[in-house]
């Protein structure tokens, strides 16, 4: 089966209209994400991770190389590709349930079916009892759950996540990672997950793509051969497969951070 997302020779420069000096963000990226796979991407800050994600989301036009989904060139946003960012733009004037159901409402899905789907995803992300709360009444972790549920509820084929758990506290973060693992099992979505946390990359990824310092290139692919059902934080520090993957990713990222600081 051909891969769900295919990126070939993708290079990106950000033009600078004032100085004329452009920023070389990505250099000849080649990668594939298979259907139903969760791939994590790590690399030093500024190496072009968000640039790649924004191109895949269709939010950033590009000229050199190609990015495609199901063999079709990505040229703009699509409801087939749901995006979750670090700072979530959930709508402050809508309740949790109304935020989650917003996409379905825009699509004209009838109220009965909408409510059924919304309550399903509220359960999946652990927000039962908070349906009628507004964003200002939620913790950071709950806002991220709401954002993940809203994206899932629109049923995209692919989820693109850009450091979605980076702004929450450590305990909540662990819970959200375990929740996303359960969601991956339950929905079998294709997920590209960007993070700067090596632990997170090793815990969540079927594979981890390690990027070089800017301009970002794909330095190495690390396979993490742990069944999803076994991915529970309490067990990870005794799992040699996790330790090996994490240490390898850590070593590669450290080398690249040294390059970017040189
Ligand atoms: N809109 C933009 N205009 C100009 N330069 C940008 C823009 N967005 C990002 N950059 C630059 O491109 C490089 C890669 O950025 P980014 O993709 O955000 O990296 P990462 O997400 O890995 O931290 C950085 O040097 C950043 O400053
Ligand atoms: Mg980024």
Short mmCIF file of C-alpha atoms and ligand atoms in Angstrom, two decimals:
data_model
loop_
_atom_site.label_atom_id
_atom_site.label_comp_id
_atom_site.label_asym_id
_atom_site.label_seq_id
_atom_site.Cartn_x
_atom_site.Cartn_y
_atom_site.Cartn_z
CA UNK A 1 0.00 0.00 0.00
CA UNK A 2 1.43 3.42 -0.88
CA UNK A 3 2.13 5.69 2.08
CA UNK A 4 -0.56 8.11 3.27
CA UNK A 5 1.75 11.13 3.32
CA UNK A 6 4.72 11.39 1.00
CA UNK A 7 7.27 14.20 1.03
CA UNK A 8 9.93 14.30 -1.69
CA UNK A 9 12.89 16.65 -1.98
CA UNK A 10 11.05 19.31 -0.01
CA UNK A 11 13.14 22.43 0.44
CA UNK A 12 11.89 25.66 1.97
CA UNK A 13 13.27 29.17 2.21
CA UNK A 14 11.42 31.98 3.97
CA UNK A 15 11.98 35.16 2.03
CA UNK A 16 12.85 38.27 3.97
CA UNK A 17 11.40 41.23 2.18
CA UNK A 18 13.39 43.78 4.17
CA UNK A 19 16.96 42.49 4.23
CA UNK A 20 16.71 40.27 1.17
CA UNK A 21 18.37 37.46 3.16
CA UNK A 22 16.21 34.39 3.20
CA UNK A 23 16.02 31.79 5.98
CA UNK A 24 16.79 28.29 4.77
CA UNK A 25 14.37 26.22 6.86
CA UNK A 26 14.22 22.81 5.15
CA UNK A 27 16.64 21.06 2.82
CA UNK A 28 15.58 18.16 0.61
CA UNK A 29 13.29 16.34 3.02
CA UNK A 30 12.22 12.87 1.92
CA UNK A 31 9.86 10.95 4.14
CA UNK A 32 6.72 8.84 4.23
CA UNK A 33 4.04 8.29 6.83
CA UNK A 34 2.06 5.09 6.44
CA UNK A 35 -1.65 4.71 6.97
CA UNK A 36 -2.48 4.15 10.64
CA UNK A 37 1.04 4.98 11.76
CA UNK A 38 2.05 7.47 14.45
CA UNK A 39 5.31 9.16 13.53
CA UNK A 40 7.06 11.57 15.87
CA UNK A 41 9.45 14.29 14.67
CA UNK A 42 12.20 15.71 16.86
CA UNK A 43 15.08 18.08 16.21
CA UNK A 44 16.69 21.23 17.62
CA UNK A 45 14.58 24.34 18.01
CA UNK A 46 14.36 26.22 14.71
CA UNK A 47 15.20 23.20 12.54
CA UNK A 48 12.03 23.49 10.50
CA UNK A 49 9.60 21.10 12.22
CA UNK A 50 6.70 23.54 12.24
CA UNK A 51 7.55 24.55 8.69
CA UNK A 52 7.12 20.93 7.58
CA UNK A 53 3.86 20.61 9.50
CA UNK A 54 2.46 23.83 8.09
CA UNK A 55 3.27 22.69 4.57
CA UNK A 56 1.55 19.34 5.19
CA UNK A 57 -1.44 21.17 6.67
CA UNK A 58 -1.64 23.23 3.48
CA UNK A 59 -1.17 26.44 5.45
CA UNK A 60 2.21 27.35 3.96
CA UNK A 61 2.79 27.52 0.20
CA UNK A 62 5.98 25.88 -1.02
CA UNK A 63 7.81 25.83 -4.31
CA UNK A 64 10.63 23.29 -4.16
CA UNK A 65 9.81 19.60 -3.93
CA UNK A 66 6.54 17.93 -3.25
CA UNK A 67 4.21 17.02 -0.39
CA UNK A 68 1.23 14.80 -1.08
CA UNK A 69 -1.54 12.89 0.61
CA UNK A 70 -2.97 9.78 -1.06
CA UNK A 71 -0.94 10.70 -4.12
CA UNK A 72 -2.48 14.17 -4.46
CA UNK A 73 -0.29 17.25 -4.13
CA UNK A 74 -1.07 19.32 -1.02
CA UNK A 75 -1.95 22.86 -2.11
CA UNK A 76 -4.18 24.15 0.64
CA UNK A 77 -5.97 23.15 3.83
CA UNK A 78 -8.35 20.20 3.81
CA UNK A 79 -10.79 18.73 6.32
CA UNK A 80 -8.95 15.45 5.66
CA UNK A 81 -5.99 16.86 7.58
CA UNK A 82 -6.78 18.00 11.11
CA UNK A 83 -4.27 20.19 12.94
CA UNK A 84 -3.62 20.60 16.67
CA UNK A 85 -1.23 23.35 17.76
CA UNK A 86 0.50 24.05 21.06
CA UNK A 87 -1.59 27.08 21.97
CA UNK A 88 -5.08 26.13 21.22
CA UNK A 89 -7.47 28.43 19.48
CA UNK A 90 -10.61 26.97 20.95
CA UNK A 91 -13.45 29.44 20.76
CA UNK A 92 -13.82 31.21 24.12
CA UNK A 93 -17.53 31.94 23.66
CA UNK A 94 -18.46 28.32 23.02
CA UNK A 95 -18.84 25.54 25.58
CA UNK A 96 -16.68 22.42 25.44
CA UNK A 97 -19.41 20.46 23.65
CA UNK A 98 -20.05 23.29 21.18
CA UNK A 99 -16.33 23.66 20.47
CA UNK A 100 -15.98 19.94 19.81
CA UNK A 101 -19.05 19.87 17.57
CA UNK A 102 -18.17 23.06 15.71
CA UNK A 103 -16.75 21.33 12.62
CA UNK A 104 -19.79 19.08 12.34
CA UNK A 105 -22.06 22.09 12.66
CA UNK A 106 -20.24 23.83 9.82
CA UNK A 107 -20.64 20.69 7.71
CA UNK A 108 -24.40 20.75 8.38
CA UNK A 109 -24.48 17.45 10.28
CA UNK A 110 -27.93 17.19 11.93
CA UNK A 111 -28.14 17.96 15.62
CA UNK A 112 -28.99 14.44 16.82
CA UNK A 113 -26.05 12.82 15.10
CA UNK A 114 -23.79 15.69 16.09
CA UNK A 115 -24.61 15.30 19.76
CA UNK A 116 -23.99 11.57 19.57
CA UNK A 117 -20.57 12.04 17.98
CA UNK A 118 -19.63 14.83 20.39
CA UNK A 119 -20.45 12.74 23.44
CA UNK A 120 -18.41 9.85 22.04
CA UNK A 121 -15.32 12.05 21.75
CA UNK A 122 -15.91 13.71 25.10
CA UNK A 123 -15.65 10.24 26.61
CA UNK A 124 -12.59 9.33 24.56
CA UNK A 125 -10.63 12.36 25.81
CA UNK A 126 -11.89 12.21 29.40
CA UNK A 127 -14.01 15.38 29.53
CA UNK A 128 -17.23 13.82 30.80
CA UNK A 129 -18.92 16.27 33.18
CA UNK A 130 -17.32 19.31 31.50
CA UNK A 131 -19.54 19.48 28.42
CA UNK A 132 -21.11 22.81 29.38
CA UNK A 133 -18.00 24.53 30.71
CA UNK A 134 -16.37 27.36 28.82
CA UNK A 135 -12.64 27.49 27.95
CA UNK A 136 -11.82 29.98 30.73
CA UNK A 137 -13.15 27.44 33.24
CA UNK A 138 -10.73 24.73 32.05
CA UNK A 139 -7.14 23.86 32.94
CA UNK A 140 -4.47 23.87 30.21
CA UNK A 141 -4.67 20.09 29.94
CA UNK A 142 -8.44 20.18 29.54
CA UNK A 143 -8.19 22.81 26.82
CA UNK A 144 -5.79 20.56 24.92
CA UNK A 145 -8.16 17.60 25.36
CA UNK A 146 -10.95 19.76 24.00
CA UNK A 147 -8.78 20.72 21.02
CA UNK A 148 -7.83 17.11 20.30
CA UNK A 149 -11.48 16.05 20.53
CA UNK A 150 -12.56 18.87 18.23
CA UNK A 151 -10.05 17.79 15.61
CA UNK A 152 -10.96 14.10 15.98
CA UNK A 153 -14.67 14.81 15.83
CA UNK A 154 -14.34 16.18 12.29
CA UNK A 155 -12.94 12.70 11.45
CA UNK A 156 -9.86 13.71 9.44
CA UNK A 157 -7.82 10.91 7.85
CA UNK A 158 -4.62 12.46 9.17
CA UNK A 159 -3.86 14.36 12.38
CA UNK A 160 -0.99 16.83 12.33
CA UNK A 161 0.08 17.80 15.85
CA UNK A 162 2.63 20.53 16.56
CA UNK A 163 3.92 20.23 20.15
CA UNK A 164 0.35 19.96 21.41
CA UNK A 165 1.29 19.07 24.99
CA UNK A 166 4.30 21.36 25.39
CA UNK A 167 2.52 24.01 27.44
CA UNK A 168 0.94 21.79 30.10
CA UNK A 169 2.46 20.65 33.40
CA UNK A 170 4.50 17.43 33.57
CA UNK A 171 1.84 15.28 35.24
CA UNK A 172 -0.90 16.33 32.84
CA UNK A 173 1.44 15.80 29.96
CA UNK A 174 2.00 12.15 30.90
CA UNK A 175 -1.76 11.63 31.09
CA UNK A 176 -2.32 13.28 27.72
CA UNK A 177 0.38 11.12 26.13
CA UNK A 178 -1.27 7.96 27.45
CA UNK A 179 -4.62 9.26 26.25
CA UNK A 180 -3.29 9.94 22.77
CA UNK A 181 -1.90 6.40 22.71
CA UNK A 182 -5.38 5.08 23.56
CA UNK A 183 -6.87 7.29 20.85
CA UNK A 184 -4.35 5.94 18.35
CA UNK A 185 -5.45 2.40 19.26
CA UNK A 186 -9.15 3.24 19.14
CA UNK A 187 -9.20 5.32 15.94
CA UNK A 188 -6.17 3.97 14.00
CA UNK A 189 -5.57 7.49 12.70
CA UNK A 190 -2.47 8.42 10.77
CA UNK A 191 -0.67 10.89 13.03
CA UNK A 192 2.37 13.11 12.56
CA UNK A 193 3.37 14.39 15.98
CA UNK A 194 6.03 17.06 16.44
CA UNK A 195 7.73 17.45 19.79
CA UNK A 196 10.97 18.70 21.31
CA UNK A 197 10.70 16.08 24.07
CA UNK A 198 12.78 12.97 23.47
CA UNK A 199 10.75 10.95 26.00
CA UNK A 200 7.52 11.94 24.29
CA UNK A 201 8.93 11.04 20.87
CA UNK A 202 10.00 7.58 22.05
CA UNK A 203 6.81 6.94 24.02
CA UNK A 204 4.38 7.83 21.23
CA UNK A 205 6.14 7.01 17.97
CA UNK A 206 5.99 3.84 15.92
CA UNK A 207 8.92 5.57 14.27
CA UNK A 208 10.75 8.73 15.17
CA UNK A 209 12.22 11.03 12.53
CA UNK A 210 15.21 12.90 13.89
CA UNK A 211 15.96 16.16 12.08
CA UNK A 212 19.30 17.90 11.78
CA UNK A 213 19.93 21.46 12.88
CA UNK A 214 18.74 24.11 10.39
CA UNK A 215 18.35 23.76 7.52
CA UNK A 216 16.35 20.75 8.63
CA UNK A 217 17.20 17.47 6.94
CA UNK A 218 16.04 14.01 7.93
CA UNK A 219 19.04 12.66 9.80
CA UNK A 220 17.79 9.28 10.98
CA UNK A 221 14.69 7.17 11.45
CA UNK A 222 14.47 5.34 14.78
CA UNK A 223 12.04 2.40 14.97
CA UNK A 224 10.25 1.94 18.27
CA UNK A 225 8.99 -1.57 18.31
CA UNK A 226 6.67 -1.53 21.33
CA UNK A 227 3.04 -2.65 20.94
CA UNK A 228 0.63 0.23 21.66
CA UNK A 229 -1.13 -1.81 24.36
CA UNK A 230 2.16 -1.96 26.28
CA UNK A 231 2.77 1.78 26.18
CA UNK A 232 2.08 2.77 29.77
CA UNK A 233 4.44 5.18 31.51
CA UNK A 234 4.64 3.08 34.68
CA UNK A 235 6.28 0.30 32.64
CA UNK A 236 8.47 2.28 30.28
CA UNK A 237 11.54 2.68 32.46
CA UNK A 238 11.81 -1.10 32.70
CA UNK A 239 11.30 -1.66 28.99
CA UNK A 240 14.63 -2.13 27.21
CA UNK A 241 13.02 -1.29 23.85
CA UNK A 242 11.93 2.09 25.18
CA UNK A 243 15.25 2.80 26.86
CA UNK A 244 17.20 1.90 23.74
CA UNK A 245 15.03 4.06 21.47
CA UNK A 246 15.03 7.00 23.87
CA UNK A 247 18.80 6.90 24.36
CA UNK A 248 19.42 6.70 20.64
CA UNK A 249 17.09 9.64 19.91
CA UNK A 250 18.66 11.59 22.78
CA UNK A 251 22.18 11.05 21.45
CA UNK A 252 21.20 12.16 17.94
CA UNK A 253 19.32 15.24 19.13
CA UNK A 254 22.19 16.26 21.42
CA UNK A 255 24.64 16.10 18.56
CA UNK A 256 22.38 18.29 16.45
CA UNK A 257 21.79 20.79 19.25
CA UNK A 258 25.58 21.14 19.58
CA UNK A 259 25.78 21.85 15.85
CA UNK A 260 23.02 24.47 16.06
CA UNK A 261 24.69 26.19 19.01
CA UNK A 262 28.15 26.19 17.43
N1 LIG B 1 7.12 33.06 8.81
C1 LIG B 1 8.45 33.02 8.88
N2 LIG B 1 9.21 33.94 8.27
C2 LIG B 1 10.55 33.90 8.32
N3 LIG B 1 11.25 32.94 8.97
C3 LIG B 1 10.54 31.99 9.60
C4 LIG B 1 9.12 31.97 9.59
N4 LIG B 1 8.71 30.89 10.31
C5 LIG B 1 9.82 30.27 10.72
N5 LIG B 1 10.92 30.92 10.31
C6 LIG B 1 12.32 30.51 10.55
O1 LIG B 1 12.52 29.24 9.94
C7 LIG B 1 13.27 28.40 10.78
C8 LIG B 1 12.49 27.14 11.09
O2 LIG B 1 11.36 27.50 11.90
P1 LIG B 1 10.32 26.44 12.48
O3 LIG B 1 9.84 25.60 11.37
O4 LIG B 1 9.32 27.20 13.25
O5 LIG B 1 11.27 25.56 13.45
P2 LIG B 1 10.89 24.56 14.64
O6 LIG B 1 9.41 24.33 14.61
O7 LIG B 1 11.69 23.31 14.35
O8 LIG B 1 11.36 25.19 15.90
C9 LIG B 1 13.64 29.23 12.00
O9 LIG B 1 14.92 29.76 11.81
C10 LIG B 1 12.60 30.32 12.02
O10 LIG B 1 13.10 31.49 12.60
MG1 LIG B 2 7.90 24.64 16.02
#
